[in-house]
Structures are given as C-alpha cells and as structure tokens.
mmCIF file of C-alpha atoms and ligand atoms in Angstrom:
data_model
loop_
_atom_site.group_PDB
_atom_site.id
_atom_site.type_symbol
_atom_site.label_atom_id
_atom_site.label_comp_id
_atom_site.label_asym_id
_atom_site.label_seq_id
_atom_site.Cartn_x
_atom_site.Cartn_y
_atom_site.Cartn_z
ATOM 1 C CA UNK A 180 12.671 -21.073 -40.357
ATOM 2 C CA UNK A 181 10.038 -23.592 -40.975
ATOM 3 C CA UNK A 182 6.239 -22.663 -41.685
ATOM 4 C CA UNK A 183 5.738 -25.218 -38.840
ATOM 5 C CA UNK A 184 8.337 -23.864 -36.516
ATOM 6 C CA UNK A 185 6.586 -20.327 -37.453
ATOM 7 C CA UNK A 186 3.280 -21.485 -36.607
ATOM 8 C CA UNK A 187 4.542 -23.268 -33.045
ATOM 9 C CA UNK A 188 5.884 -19.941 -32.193
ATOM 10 C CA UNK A 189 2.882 -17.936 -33.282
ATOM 11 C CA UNK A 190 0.747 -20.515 -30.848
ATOM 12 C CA UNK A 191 3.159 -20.064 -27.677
ATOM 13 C CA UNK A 192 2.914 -16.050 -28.645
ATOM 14 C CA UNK A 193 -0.702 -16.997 -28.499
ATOM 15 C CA UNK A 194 -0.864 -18.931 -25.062
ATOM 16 C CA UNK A 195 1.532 -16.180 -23.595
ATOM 17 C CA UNK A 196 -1.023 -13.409 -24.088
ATOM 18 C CA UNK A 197 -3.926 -15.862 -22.625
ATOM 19 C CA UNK A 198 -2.086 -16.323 -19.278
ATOM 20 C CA UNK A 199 -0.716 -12.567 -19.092
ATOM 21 C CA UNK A 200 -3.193 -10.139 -17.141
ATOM 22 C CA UNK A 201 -5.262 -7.676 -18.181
ATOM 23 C CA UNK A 202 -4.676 -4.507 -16.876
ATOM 24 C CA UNK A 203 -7.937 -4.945 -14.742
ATOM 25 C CA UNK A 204 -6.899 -7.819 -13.485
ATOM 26 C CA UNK A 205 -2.937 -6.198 -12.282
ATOM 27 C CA UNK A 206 -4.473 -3.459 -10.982
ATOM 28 C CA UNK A 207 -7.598 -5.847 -8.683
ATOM 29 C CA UNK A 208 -4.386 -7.745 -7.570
ATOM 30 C CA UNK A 209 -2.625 -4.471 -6.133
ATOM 31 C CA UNK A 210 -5.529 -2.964 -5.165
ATOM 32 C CA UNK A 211 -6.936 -5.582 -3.077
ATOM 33 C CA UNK A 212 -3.888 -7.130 -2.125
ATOM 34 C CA UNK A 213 -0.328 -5.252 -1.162
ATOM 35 C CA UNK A 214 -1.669 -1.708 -1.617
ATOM 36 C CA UNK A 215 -4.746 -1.996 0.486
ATOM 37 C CA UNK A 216 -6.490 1.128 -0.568
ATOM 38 C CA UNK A 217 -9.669 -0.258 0.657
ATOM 39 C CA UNK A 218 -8.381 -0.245 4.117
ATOM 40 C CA UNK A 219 -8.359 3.356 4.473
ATOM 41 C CA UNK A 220 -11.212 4.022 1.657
ATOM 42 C CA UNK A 221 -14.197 1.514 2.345
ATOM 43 C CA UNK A 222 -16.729 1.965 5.067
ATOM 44 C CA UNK A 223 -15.997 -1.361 7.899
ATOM 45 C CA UNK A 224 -19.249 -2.889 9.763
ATOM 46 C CA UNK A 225 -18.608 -5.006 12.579
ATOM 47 C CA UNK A 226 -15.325 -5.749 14.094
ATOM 48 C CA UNK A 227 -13.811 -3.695 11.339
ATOM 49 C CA UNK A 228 -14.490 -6.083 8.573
ATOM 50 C CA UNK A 229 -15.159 -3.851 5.151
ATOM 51 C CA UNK A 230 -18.465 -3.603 3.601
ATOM 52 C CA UNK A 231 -18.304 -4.891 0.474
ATOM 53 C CA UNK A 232 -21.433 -3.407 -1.154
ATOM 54 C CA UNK A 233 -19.610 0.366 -0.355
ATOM 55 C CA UNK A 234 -16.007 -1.138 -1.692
ATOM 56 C CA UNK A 235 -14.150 2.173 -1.841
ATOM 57 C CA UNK A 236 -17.073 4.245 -1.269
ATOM 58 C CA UNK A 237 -15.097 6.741 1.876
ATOM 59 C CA UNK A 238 -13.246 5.194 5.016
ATOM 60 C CA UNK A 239 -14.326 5.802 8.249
ATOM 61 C CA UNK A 240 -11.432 6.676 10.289
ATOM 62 C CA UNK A 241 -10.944 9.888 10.655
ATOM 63 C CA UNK A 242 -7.405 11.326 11.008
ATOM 64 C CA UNK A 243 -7.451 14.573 12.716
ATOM 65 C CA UNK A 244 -3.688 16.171 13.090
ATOM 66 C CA UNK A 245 -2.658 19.475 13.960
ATOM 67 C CA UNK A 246 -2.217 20.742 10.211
ATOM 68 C CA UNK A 247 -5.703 18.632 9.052
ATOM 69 C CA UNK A 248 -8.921 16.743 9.530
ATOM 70 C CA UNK A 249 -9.424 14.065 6.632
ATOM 71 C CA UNK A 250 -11.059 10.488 6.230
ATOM 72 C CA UNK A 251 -10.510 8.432 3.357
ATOM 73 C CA UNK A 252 -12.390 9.829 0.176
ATOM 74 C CA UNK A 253 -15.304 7.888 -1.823
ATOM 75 C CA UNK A 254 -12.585 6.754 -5.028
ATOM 76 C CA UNK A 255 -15.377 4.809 -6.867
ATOM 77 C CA UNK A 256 -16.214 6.158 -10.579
ATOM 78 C CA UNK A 257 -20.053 7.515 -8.825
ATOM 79 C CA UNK A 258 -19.747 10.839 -10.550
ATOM 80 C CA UNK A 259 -21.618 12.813 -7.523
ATOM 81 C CA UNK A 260 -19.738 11.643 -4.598
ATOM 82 C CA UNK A 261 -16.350 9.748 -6.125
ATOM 83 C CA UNK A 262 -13.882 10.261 -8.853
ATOM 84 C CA UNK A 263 -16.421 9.317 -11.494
ATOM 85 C CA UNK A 264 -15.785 12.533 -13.729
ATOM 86 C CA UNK A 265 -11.823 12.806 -13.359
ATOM 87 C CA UNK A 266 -9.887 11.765 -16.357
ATOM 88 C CA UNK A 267 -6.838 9.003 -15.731
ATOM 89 C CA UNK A 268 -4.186 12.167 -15.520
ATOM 90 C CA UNK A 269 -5.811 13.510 -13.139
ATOM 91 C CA UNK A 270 -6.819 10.158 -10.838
ATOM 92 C CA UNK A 271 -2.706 9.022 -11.557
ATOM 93 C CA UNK A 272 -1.365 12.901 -10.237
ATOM 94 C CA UNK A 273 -3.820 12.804 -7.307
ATOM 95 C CA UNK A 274 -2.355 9.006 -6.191
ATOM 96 C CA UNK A 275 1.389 10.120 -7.314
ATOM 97 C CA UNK A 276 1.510 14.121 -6.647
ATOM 98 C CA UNK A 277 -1.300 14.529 -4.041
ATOM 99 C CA UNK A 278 -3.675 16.983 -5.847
ATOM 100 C CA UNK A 279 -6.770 17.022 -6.635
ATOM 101 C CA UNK A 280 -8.063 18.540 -10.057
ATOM 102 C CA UNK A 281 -8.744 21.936 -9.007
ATOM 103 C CA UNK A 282 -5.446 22.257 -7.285
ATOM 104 C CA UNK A 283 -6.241 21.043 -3.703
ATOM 105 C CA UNK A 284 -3.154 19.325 -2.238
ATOM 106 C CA UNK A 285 -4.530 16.168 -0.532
ATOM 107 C CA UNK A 286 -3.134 15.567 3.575
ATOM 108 C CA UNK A 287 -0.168 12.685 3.131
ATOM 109 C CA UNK A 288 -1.898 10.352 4.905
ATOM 110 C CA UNK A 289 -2.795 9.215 1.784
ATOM 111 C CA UNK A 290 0.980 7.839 0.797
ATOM 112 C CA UNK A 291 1.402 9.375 -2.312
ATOM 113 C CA UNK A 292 5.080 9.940 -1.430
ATOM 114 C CA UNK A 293 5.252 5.990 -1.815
ATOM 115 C CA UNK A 294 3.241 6.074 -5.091
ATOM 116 C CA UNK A 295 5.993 7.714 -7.090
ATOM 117 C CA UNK A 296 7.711 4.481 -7.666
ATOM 118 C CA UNK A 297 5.067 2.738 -9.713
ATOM 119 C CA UNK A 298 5.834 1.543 -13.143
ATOM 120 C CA UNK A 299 3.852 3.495 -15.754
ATOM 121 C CA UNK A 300 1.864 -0.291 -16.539
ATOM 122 C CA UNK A 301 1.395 -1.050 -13.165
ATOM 123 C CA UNK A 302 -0.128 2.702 -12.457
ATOM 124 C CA UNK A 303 -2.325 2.562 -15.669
ATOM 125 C CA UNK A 304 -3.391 -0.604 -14.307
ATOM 126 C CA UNK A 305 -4.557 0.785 -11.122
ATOM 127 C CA UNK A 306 -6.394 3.515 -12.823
ATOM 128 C CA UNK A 307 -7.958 0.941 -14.660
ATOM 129 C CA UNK A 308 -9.287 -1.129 -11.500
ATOM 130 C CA UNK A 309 -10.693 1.634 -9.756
ATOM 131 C CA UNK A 310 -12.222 3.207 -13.086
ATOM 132 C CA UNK A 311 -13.703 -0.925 -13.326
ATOM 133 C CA UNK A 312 -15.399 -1.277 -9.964
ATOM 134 C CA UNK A 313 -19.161 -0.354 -9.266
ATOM 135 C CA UNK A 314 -20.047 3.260 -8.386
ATOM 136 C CA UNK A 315 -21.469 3.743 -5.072
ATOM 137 C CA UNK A 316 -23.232 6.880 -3.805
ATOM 138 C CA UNK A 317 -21.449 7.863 -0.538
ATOM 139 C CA UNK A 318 -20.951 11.753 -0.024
ATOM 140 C CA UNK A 319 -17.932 11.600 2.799
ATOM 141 C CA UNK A 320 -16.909 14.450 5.047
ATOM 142 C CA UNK A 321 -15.304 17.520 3.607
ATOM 143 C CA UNK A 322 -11.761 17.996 4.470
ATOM 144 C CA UNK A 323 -10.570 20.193 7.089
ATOM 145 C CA UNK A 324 -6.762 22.002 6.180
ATOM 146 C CA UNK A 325 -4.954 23.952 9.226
ATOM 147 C CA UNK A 326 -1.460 24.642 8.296
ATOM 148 C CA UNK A 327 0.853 23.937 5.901
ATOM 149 C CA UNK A 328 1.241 19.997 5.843
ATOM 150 C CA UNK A 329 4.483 18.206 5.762
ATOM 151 C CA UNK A 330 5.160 15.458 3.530
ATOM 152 C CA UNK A 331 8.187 13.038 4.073
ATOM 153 C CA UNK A 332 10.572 11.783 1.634
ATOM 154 C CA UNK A 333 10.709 8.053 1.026
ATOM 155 C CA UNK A 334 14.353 7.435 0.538
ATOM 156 C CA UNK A 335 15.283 5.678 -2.832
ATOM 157 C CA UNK A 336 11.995 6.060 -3.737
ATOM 158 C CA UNK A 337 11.668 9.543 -5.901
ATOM 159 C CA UNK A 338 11.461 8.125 -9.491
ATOM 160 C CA UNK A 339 9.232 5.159 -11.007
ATOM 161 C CA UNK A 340 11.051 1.967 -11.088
ATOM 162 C CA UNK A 341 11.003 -0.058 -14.452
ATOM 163 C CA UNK A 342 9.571 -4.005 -15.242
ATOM 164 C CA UNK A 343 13.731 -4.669 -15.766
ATOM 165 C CA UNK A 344 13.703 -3.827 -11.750
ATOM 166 C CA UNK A 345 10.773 -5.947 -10.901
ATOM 167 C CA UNK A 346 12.457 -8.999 -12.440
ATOM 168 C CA UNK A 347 15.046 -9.028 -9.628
ATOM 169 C CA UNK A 348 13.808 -10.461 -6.454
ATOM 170 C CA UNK A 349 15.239 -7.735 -3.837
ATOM 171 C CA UNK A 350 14.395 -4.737 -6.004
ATOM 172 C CA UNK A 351 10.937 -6.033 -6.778
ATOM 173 C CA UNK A 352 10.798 -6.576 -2.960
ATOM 174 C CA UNK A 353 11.711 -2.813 -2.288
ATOM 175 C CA UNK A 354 8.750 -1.855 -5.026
ATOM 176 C CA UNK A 355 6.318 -4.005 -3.255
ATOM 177 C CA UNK A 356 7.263 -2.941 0.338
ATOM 178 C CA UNK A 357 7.427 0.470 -1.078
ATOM 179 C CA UNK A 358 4.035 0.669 -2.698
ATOM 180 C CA UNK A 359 2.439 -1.333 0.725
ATOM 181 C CA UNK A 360 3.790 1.661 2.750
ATOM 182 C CA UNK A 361 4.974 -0.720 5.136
ATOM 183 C CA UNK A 362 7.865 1.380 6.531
ATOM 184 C CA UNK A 363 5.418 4.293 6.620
ATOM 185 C CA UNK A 364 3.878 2.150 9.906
ATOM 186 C CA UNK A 365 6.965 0.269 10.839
ATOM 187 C CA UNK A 366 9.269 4.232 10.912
ATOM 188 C CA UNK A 367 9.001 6.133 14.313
ATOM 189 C CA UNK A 368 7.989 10.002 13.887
ATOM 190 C CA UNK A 369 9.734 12.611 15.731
ATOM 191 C CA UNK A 370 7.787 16.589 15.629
ATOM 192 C CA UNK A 371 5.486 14.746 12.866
ATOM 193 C CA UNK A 372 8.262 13.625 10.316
ATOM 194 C CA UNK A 373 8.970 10.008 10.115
ATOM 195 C CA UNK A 374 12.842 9.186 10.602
ATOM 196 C CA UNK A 375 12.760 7.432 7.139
ATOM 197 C CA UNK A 376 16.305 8.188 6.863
ATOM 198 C CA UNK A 377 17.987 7.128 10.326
ATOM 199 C CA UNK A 378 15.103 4.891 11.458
ATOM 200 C CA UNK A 379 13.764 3.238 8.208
ATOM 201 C CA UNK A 380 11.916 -0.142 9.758
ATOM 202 C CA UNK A 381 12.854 0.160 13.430
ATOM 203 C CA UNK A 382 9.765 0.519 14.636
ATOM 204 C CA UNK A 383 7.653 1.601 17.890
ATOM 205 C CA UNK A 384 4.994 3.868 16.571
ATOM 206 C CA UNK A 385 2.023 3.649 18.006
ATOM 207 C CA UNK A 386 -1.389 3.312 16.796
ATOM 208 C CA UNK A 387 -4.803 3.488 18.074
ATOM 209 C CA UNK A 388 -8.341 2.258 17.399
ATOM 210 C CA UNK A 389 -11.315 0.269 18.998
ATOM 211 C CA UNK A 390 -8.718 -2.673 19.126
ATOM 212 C CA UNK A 391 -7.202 -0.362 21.970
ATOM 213 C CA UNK A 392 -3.336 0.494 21.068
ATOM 214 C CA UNK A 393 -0.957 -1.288 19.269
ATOM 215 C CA UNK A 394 2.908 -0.446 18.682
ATOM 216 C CA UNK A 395 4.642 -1.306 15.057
ATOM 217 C CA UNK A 396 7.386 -3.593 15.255
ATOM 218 C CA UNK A 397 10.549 -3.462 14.601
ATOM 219 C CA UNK A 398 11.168 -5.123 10.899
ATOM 220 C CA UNK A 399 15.029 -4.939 10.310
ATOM 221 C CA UNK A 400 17.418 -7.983 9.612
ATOM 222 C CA UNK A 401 18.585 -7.396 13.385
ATOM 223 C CA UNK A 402 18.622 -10.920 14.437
ATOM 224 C CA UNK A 403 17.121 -9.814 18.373
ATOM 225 C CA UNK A 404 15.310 -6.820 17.921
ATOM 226 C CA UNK A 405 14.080 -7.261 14.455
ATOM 227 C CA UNK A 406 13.050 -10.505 12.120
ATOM 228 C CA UNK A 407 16.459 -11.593 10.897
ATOM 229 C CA UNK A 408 16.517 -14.649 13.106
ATOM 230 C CA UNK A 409 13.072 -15.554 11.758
ATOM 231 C CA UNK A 410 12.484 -17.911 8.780
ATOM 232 C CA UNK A 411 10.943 -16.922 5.474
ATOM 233 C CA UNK A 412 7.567 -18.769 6.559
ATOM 234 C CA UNK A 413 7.468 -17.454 9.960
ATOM 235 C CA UNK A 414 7.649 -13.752 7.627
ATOM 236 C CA UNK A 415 5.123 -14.429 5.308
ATOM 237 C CA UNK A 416 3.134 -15.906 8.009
ATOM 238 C CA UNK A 417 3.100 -12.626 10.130
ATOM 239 C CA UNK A 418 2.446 -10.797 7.187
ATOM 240 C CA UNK A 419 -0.494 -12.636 5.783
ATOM 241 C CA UNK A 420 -1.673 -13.798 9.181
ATOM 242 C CA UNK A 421 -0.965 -11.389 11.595
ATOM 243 C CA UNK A 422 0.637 -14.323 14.074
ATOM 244 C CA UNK A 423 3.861 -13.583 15.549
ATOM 245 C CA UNK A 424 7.084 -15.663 15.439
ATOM 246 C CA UNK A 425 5.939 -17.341 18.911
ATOM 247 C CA UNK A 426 2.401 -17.753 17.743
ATOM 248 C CA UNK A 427 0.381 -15.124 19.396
ATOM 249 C CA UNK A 428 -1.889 -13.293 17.627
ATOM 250 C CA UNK A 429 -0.888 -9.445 15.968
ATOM 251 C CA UNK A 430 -3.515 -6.442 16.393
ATOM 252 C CA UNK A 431 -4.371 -3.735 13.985
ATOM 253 C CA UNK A 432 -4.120 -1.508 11.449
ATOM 254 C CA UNK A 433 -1.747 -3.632 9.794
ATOM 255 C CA UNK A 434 -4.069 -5.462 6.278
ATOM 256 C CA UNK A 435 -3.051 -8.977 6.935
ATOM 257 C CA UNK A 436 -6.055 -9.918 5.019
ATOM 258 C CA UNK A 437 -5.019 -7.626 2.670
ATOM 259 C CA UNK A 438 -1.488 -8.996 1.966
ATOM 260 C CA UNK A 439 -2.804 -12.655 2.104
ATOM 261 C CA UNK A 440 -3.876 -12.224 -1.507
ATOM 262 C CA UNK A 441 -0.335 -11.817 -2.651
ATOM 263 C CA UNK A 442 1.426 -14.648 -4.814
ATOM 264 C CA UNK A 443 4.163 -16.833 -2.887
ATOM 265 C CA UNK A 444 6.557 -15.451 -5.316
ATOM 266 C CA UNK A 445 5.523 -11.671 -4.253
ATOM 267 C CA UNK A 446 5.883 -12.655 -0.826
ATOM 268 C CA UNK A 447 8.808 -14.522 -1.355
ATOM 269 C CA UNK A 448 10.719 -10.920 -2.817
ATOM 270 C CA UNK A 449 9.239 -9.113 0.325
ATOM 271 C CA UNK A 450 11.332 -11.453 2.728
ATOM 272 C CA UNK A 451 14.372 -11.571 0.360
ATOM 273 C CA UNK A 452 14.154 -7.326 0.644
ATOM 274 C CA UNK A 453 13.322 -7.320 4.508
ATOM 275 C CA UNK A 454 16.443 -9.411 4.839
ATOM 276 C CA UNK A 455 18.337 -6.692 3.187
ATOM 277 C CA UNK A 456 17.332 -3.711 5.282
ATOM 278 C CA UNK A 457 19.964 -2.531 7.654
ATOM 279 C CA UNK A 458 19.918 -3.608 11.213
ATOM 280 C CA UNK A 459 18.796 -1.118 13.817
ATOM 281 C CA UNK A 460 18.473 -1.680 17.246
HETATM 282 C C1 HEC B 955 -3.310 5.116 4.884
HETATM 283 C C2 HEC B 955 -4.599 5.423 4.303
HETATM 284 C C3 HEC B 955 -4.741 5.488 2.795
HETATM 285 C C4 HEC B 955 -4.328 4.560 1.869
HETATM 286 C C5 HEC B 955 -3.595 3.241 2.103
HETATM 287 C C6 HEC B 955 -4.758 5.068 0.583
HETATM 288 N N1 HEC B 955 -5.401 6.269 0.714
HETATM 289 FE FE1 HEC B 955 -6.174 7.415 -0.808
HETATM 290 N N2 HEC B 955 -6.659 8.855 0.545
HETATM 291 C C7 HEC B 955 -6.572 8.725 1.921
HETATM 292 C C8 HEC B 955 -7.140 9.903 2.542
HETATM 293 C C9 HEC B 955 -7.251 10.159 4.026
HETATM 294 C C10 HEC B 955 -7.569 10.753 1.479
HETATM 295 C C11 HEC B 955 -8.214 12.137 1.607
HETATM 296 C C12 HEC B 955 -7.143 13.146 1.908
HETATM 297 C C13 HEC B 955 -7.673 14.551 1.992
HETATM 298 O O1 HEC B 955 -8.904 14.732 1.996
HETATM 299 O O2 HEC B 955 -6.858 15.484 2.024
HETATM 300 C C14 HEC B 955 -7.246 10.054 0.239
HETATM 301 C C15 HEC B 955 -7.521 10.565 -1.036
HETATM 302 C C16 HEC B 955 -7.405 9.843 -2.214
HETATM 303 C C17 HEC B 955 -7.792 10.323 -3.535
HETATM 304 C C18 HEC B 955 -8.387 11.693 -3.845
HETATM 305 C C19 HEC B 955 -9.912 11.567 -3.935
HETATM 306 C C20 HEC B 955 -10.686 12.836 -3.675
HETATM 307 O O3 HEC B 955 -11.882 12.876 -3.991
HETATM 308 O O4 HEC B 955 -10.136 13.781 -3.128
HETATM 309 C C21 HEC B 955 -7.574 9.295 -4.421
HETATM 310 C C22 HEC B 955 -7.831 9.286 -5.917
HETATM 311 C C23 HEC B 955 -7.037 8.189 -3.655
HETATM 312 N N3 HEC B 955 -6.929 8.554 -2.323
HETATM 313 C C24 HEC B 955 -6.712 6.957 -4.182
HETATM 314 C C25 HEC B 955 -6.065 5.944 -3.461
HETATM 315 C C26 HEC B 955 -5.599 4.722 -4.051
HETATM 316 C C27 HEC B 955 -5.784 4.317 -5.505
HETATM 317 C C28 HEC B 955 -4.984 4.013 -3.052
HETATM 318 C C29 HEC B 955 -4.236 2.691 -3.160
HETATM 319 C C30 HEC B 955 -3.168 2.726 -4.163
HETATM 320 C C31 HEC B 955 -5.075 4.800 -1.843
HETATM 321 N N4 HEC B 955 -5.751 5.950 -2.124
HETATM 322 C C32 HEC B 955 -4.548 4.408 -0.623
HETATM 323 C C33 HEC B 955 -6.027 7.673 2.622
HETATM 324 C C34 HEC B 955 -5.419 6.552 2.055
HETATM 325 C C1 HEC B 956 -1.054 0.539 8.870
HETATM 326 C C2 HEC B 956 0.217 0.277 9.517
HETATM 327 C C3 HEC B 956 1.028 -0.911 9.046
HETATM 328 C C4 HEC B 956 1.374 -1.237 7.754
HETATM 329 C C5 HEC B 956 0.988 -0.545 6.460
HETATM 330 C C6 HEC B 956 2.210 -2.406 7.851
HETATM 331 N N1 HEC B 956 2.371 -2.784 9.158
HETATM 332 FE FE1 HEC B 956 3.415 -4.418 9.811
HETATM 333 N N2 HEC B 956 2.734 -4.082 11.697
HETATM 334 C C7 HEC B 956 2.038 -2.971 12.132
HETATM 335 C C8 HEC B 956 1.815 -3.068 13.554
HETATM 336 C C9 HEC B 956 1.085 -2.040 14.424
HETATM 337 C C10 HEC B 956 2.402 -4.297 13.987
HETATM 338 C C11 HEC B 956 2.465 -4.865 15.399
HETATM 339 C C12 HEC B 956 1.117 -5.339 15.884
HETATM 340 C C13 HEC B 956 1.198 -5.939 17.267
HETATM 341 O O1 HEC B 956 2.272 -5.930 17.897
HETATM 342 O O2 HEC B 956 0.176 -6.479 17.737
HETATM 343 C C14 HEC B 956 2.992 -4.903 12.775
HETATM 344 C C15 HEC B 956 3.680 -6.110 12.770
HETATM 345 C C16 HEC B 956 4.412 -6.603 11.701
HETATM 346 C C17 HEC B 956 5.264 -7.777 11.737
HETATM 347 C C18 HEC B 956 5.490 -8.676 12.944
HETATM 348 C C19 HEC B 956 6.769 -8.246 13.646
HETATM 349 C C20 HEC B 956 6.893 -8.714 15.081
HETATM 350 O O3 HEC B 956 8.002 -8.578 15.637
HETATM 351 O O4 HEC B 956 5.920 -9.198 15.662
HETATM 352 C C21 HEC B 956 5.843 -7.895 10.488
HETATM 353 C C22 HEC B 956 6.838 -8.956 10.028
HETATM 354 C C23 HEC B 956 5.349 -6.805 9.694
HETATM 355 N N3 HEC B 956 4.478 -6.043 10.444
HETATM 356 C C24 HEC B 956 5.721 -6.555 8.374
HETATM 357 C C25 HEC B 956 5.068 -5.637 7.537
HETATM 358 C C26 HEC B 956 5.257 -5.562 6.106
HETATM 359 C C27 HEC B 956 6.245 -6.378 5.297
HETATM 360 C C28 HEC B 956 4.391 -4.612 5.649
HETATM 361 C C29 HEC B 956 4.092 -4.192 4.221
HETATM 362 C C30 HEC B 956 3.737 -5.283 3.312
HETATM 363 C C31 HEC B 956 3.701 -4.062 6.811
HETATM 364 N N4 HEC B 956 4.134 -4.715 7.943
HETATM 365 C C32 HEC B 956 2.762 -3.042 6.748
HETATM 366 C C33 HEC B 956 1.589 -1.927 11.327
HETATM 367 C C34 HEC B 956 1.674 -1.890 9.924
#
C-alpha cells in the first residue's frame, strides 16, 4: 500500500472517530430520549411538564401497591440525597438487578427486568450520563416494602444483546422497544403479573393521573384491533406525538416528548419490530 493511500485511510479513521459519540453523548440520547428515566425520576411543575433545574432529582408520583410504597429516587451524582457516592457496579446492578448497595431490592416499577438487555457500551454509557449531569439536593421519600414483590419476566429478553444485533433493523427494534418498556404499558396484568407471555402488546391497562384515566392500546400487527393497517408515519407519529391514526389527540403517561428525540432511523426499527409482533385480538 501507498504512503498516500496509508495516510487517506488514517484521515477517514480520523473523521470516523469525530462523528462517533462519546459515551456521554449515547447515554444523553437514551436517557432523554427512548428510556425516559426522567419521566418517572424528575420533579414536573405545571401540567406535568419536568423541571429542568431538578433533572433527575426524585419523581413525584407515587406508586403505592399492595407489596410497596415508592416514588422515583433522586439518581443525580448529589452525594447526600442521589447516587453521588455509588461506584458504576453498583449504579449498573441497581438499573439491571434491582438492588441497591447495601442489599435493598428496589420495587419493579423501576423496569430493571427490561434493563438486562443492554449492551455492555450502551450501559457504560448510561452510567456515564447520569454520573455527567448536575447534582441536585432533593432528599425524596423513603420507601415503604410490604410483602414480597413480584417481578415479571420479559420474554426474550434475559441476556444483553450485542452491537452485531443492533445492526439489524427488527432486532435493534426489539432492543429499543425493550429498553422503552413499551410492552410493560401496552401488556394487561392479571393478580399483579403482566401477561407478557400470552398478551405481549394487546393492550387495555389502565392508568391514572390528574389527566383523569387513560387505557394502553393495543400495539400488535392486528390490522383492526392493533396498528398493522397503519403506515410507518402514522406510527412514528403516535409515538413522537401522541396523535392517533384519526388525528385525535393521545393522553398520558406515555413520553411522547420523550421518544420525539429519537433518530428517524431508531424510529424507523421500532415500526419494522411492531410490525413483527404477533397479532392478538
Ligand atoms: C416507570 C418508572 C421508572 C423508570 C422509567 C425508571 N425508573 Fe429508576 N426507579 C423508579 C422507582 C419508583 C425507583 C425507586 C424504587 C424503590 O424505592 O424501591 C427507582 C430507582 C432507581 C435507582 C435506585 C436509586 C436509589 O437511590 O435507590 C436507580 C439508580 C434508577 N432508578 C435509575 C434509573 C435509570 C438510569 C432509568 C432509565 C434507564 C430509570 N431508573 C428508569 C422508577 C423508574
Ligand atoms: C407509561 C406507559 C406507556 C409506555 C412506556 C408506552 N406507552 Fe404507548 N401508550 C400508552 C397509553 C396509555 C396509550 C393510549 C393513550 C390514549 O388512548 O389516550 C398509548 C398509545 C400508544 C399508541 C397509539 C395506539 C392507538 O391505537 O391509539 C402507540 C402506537 C404506542 N402507544 C406505542 C408505544 C411504543 C412503541 C412505546 C415504546 C417506545 C410505548 N407506546 C410506550 C402508554 C404507554
């Protein structure tokens, strides 16, 4: 080979690295786009928009089950009130395993069960964002525990998935959808365990909040009771709009703002996996 050949490929190695993220910069883009951490951890003002100044700082809805009482915890690196003191094992097994550092299993509303599929870089990276963003002082409510607490098995979903996986548009469609904890919302739950296995995406659980009650819908490829006669842009526009195939606007909890950070191309391998989901009626 050439020394000039050498030195073009030593300046596209060059202009590769420039354009590739950081891991800051991966881990921002999940954070505050498909995983929407922030929408359970960050304290929301007025008509439930986030406060930015207390980004991560403790949510403010407070679940309250039979087995516990919980709100979203203060995950910014203060070292009083957050995560500031634990060490990156110890943040990754809290988001993967559920436990806290002395041993404390953590209720599974936070959807660690999801978590297990991340890639080792794209976890790191995570760790990395929320180690990045300012600490804020914000001691939240202790957490209750009543029984034991049931966690659910995501199907297909026990083992991290690799970058080779991501490449493909379906299985990086999966990840995404999988790491979102979309089907955690769009699964009904019978005796508190979501039917993940017989009922993965059919929807009809119901939420509540001061937007009054809303029912998750059914996301399936069935063409009349779920979204397989709908187009990829009438999809992505429900998902990053929270507008419905005939227009009309969709209510909360679902992060519409959230997801509207996401590339096309992410998007894009959400629809192309949606589209592969079996059809339930
Ligand atoms: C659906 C709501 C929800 C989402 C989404 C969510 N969490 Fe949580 N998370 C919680 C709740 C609630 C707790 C506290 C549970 C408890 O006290 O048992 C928690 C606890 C934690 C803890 C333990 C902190 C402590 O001091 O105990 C960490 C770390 C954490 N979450 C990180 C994350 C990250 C990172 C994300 C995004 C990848 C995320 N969470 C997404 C609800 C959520
Ligand atoms: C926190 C719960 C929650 C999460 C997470 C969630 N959704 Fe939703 N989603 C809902 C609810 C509730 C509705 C219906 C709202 C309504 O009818 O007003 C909905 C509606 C939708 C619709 C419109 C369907 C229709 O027939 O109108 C689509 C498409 C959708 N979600 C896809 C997704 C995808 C893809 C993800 C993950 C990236 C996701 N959702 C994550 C709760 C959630």
């Amino acid at each position: 080979m050439s020394r000039w050949m050498l030195a073009g490929l030593a300046a596209i190695a060059i202009a590769g690295q420039a354009n590739a993220q950081s891991p800051v910069e991966r881990g921002g883009y999940l954070v505050n786009g498909i995983l929407t951490c922030g929408n359970c951890h960050t304290p929301k003002g007025e008509r439930g928009v986030e406060l930015t100044a207390q980004m991560h700082a403790g949510g403010v809805i407070e679940w309250d089950t039979p087995t516990f009482k919980v709100k979203g915890s203060n995950i910014t690196p203060d070292r009083d009130t957050g995560i500031g003191t634990w060490t990156d094992p110890q943040i990754k097994a809290a988001i993967q395993n559920g436990v806290r550092p002395n041993g404390t299993p953590l209720a599974p509303i936070m959807p660690f069960a999801f978590y297990k599929v991340f890639t080792p870089g794209d976890l790191d990276a995570v760790v990395a964002y929320l180690k990045s963003v300012p600490a804020a002082r914000n001691q939240t409510q202790l957490p209750v525990y009543k029984a034991a607490m049931h966690v659910d098995a995501v199907p297909n979903a026990d083992k991290p998935m690799s970058e080779a996986d991501l490449r493909d548009p379906v299985k990086r469609g999966f990840y995404l959808v999988t790491i979102g904890h979309c089907m955690e919302c769009h699964t009904p739950m019978v005796r508190g365990v979501r039917q993940l296995d017989t009922a993965y995406g059919k929807g009809g659980f119901r939420f509540t909040g001061p937007f009054g009650e809303s029912f998750s819908r059914n996301i399936t490829s069935h063409r009349e009771k779920g979204i397989g006669a709908w187009t990829d842009d009438e999809i992505k526009r429900a998902i990053t709009q929270g507008v419905r195939k005939d227009g009309s606007p969709l209510k909360p909890p679902m992060g519409y703002a959230w997801y509207a950070r996401m590339t096309d191309a992410d998007l894009g391998a959400i629809v192309a996996y949606l589209r592969t989901v079996p059809p339930l009626e």
